[in-house]
PDB file of C-alpha atoms in Angstrom:
ATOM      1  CA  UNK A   1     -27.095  12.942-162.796  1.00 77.00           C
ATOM      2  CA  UNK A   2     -24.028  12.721-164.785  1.00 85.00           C
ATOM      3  CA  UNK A   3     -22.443   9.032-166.134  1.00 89.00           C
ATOM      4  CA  UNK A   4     -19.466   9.352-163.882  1.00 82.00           C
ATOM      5  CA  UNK A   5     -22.127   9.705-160.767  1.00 77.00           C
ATOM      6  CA  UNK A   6     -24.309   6.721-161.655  1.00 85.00           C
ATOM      7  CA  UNK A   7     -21.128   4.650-161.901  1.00 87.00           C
ATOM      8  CA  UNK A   8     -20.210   5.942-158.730  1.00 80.00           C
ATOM      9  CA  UNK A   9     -23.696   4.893-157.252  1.00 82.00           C
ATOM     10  CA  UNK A  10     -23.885   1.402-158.776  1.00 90.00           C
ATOM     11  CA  UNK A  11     -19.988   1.052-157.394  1.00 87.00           C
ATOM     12  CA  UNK A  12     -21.607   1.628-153.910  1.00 87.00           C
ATOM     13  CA  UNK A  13     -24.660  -0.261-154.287  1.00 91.00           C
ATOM     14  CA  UNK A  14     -22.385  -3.089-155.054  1.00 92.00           C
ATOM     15  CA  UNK A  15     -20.043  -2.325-152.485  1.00 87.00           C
ATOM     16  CA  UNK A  16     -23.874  -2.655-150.217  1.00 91.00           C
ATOM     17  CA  UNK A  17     -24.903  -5.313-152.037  1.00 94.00           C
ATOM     18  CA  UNK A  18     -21.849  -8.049-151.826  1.00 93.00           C
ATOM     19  CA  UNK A  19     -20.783  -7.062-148.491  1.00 92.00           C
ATOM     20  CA  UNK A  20     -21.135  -9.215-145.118  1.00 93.00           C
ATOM     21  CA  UNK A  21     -22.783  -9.312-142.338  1.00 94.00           C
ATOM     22  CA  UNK A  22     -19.082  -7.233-140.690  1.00 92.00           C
ATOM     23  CA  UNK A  23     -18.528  -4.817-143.404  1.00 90.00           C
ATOM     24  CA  UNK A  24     -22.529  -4.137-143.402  1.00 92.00           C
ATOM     25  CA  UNK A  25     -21.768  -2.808-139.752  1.00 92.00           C
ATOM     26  CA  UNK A  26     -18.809  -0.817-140.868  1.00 87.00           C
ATOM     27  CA  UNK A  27     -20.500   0.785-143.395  1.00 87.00           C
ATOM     28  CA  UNK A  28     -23.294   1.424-141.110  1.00 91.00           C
ATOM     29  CA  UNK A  29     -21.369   3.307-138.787  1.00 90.00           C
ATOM     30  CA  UNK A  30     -19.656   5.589-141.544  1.00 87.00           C
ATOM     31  CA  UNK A  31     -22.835   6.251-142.749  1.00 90.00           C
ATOM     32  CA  UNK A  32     -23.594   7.149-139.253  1.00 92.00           C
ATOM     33  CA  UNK A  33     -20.675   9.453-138.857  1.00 89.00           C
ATOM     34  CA  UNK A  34     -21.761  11.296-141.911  1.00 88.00           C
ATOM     35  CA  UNK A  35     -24.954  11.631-140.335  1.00 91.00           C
ATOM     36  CA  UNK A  36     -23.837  13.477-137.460  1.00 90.00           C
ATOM     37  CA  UNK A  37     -21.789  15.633-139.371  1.00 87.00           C
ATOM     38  CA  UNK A  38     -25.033  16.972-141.556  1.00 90.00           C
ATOM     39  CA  UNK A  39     -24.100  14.730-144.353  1.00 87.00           C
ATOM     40  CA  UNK A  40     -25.224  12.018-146.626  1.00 86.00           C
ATOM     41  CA  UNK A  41     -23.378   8.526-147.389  1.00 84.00           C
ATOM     42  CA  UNK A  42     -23.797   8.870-150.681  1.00 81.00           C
ATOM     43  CA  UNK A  43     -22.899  12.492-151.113  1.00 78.00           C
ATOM     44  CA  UNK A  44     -19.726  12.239-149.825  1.00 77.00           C
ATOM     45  CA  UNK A  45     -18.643   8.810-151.836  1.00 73.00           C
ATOM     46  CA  UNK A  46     -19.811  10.845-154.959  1.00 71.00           C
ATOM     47  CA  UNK A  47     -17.338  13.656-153.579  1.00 72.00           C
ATOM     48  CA  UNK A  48     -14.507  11.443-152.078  1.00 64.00           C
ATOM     49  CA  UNK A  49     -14.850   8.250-153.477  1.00 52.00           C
ATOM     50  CA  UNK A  50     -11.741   6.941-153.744  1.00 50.00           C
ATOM     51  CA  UNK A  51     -10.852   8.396-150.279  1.00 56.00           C
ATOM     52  CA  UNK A  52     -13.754   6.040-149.060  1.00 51.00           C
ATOM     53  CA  UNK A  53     -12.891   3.092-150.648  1.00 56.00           C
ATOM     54  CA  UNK A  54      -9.792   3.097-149.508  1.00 56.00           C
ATOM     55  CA  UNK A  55     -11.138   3.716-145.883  1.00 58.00           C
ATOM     56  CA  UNK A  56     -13.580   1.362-146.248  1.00 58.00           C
ATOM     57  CA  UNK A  57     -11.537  -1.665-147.436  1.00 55.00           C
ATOM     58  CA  UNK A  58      -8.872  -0.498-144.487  1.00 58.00           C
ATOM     59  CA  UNK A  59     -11.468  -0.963-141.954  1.00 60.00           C
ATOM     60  CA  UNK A  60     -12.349  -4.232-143.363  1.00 59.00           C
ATOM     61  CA  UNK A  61      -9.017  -5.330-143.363  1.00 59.00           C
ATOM     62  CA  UNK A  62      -8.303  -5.009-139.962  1.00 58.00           C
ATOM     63  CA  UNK A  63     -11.677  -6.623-138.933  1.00 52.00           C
TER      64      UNK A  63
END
């Protein structure tokens, strides 16, 4: 694993970490969604993180 993918990981354990009770459900069901689509959570933050973020916080945002 490469330095740029470990600080990707700890970004998202953080993000798991520090997040409440709402945004634990939220990331539940994108982790879900990458589920049904034959992929993992974390795979697709390493490949897209930004574009998660971004979705993520959006979601939370309008919670």
């Amino acid at each position: 694993m490469s330095p740029a993918e470990r600080k990707h990981l700890q970004k998202l354990d953080d993000l798991i970490l520090d997040a409440s009770t709402e945004e634990l459900k939220k990331i539940q069901e994108i982790d879900h969604q990458t589920q049904m689509e034959g992929l993992s959570f974390y795979d697709v933050y390493l490949d897209s993180s930004s574009l998660i973020n971004q979705s993520i916080k959006k979601s939370f945002r309008k919670s």
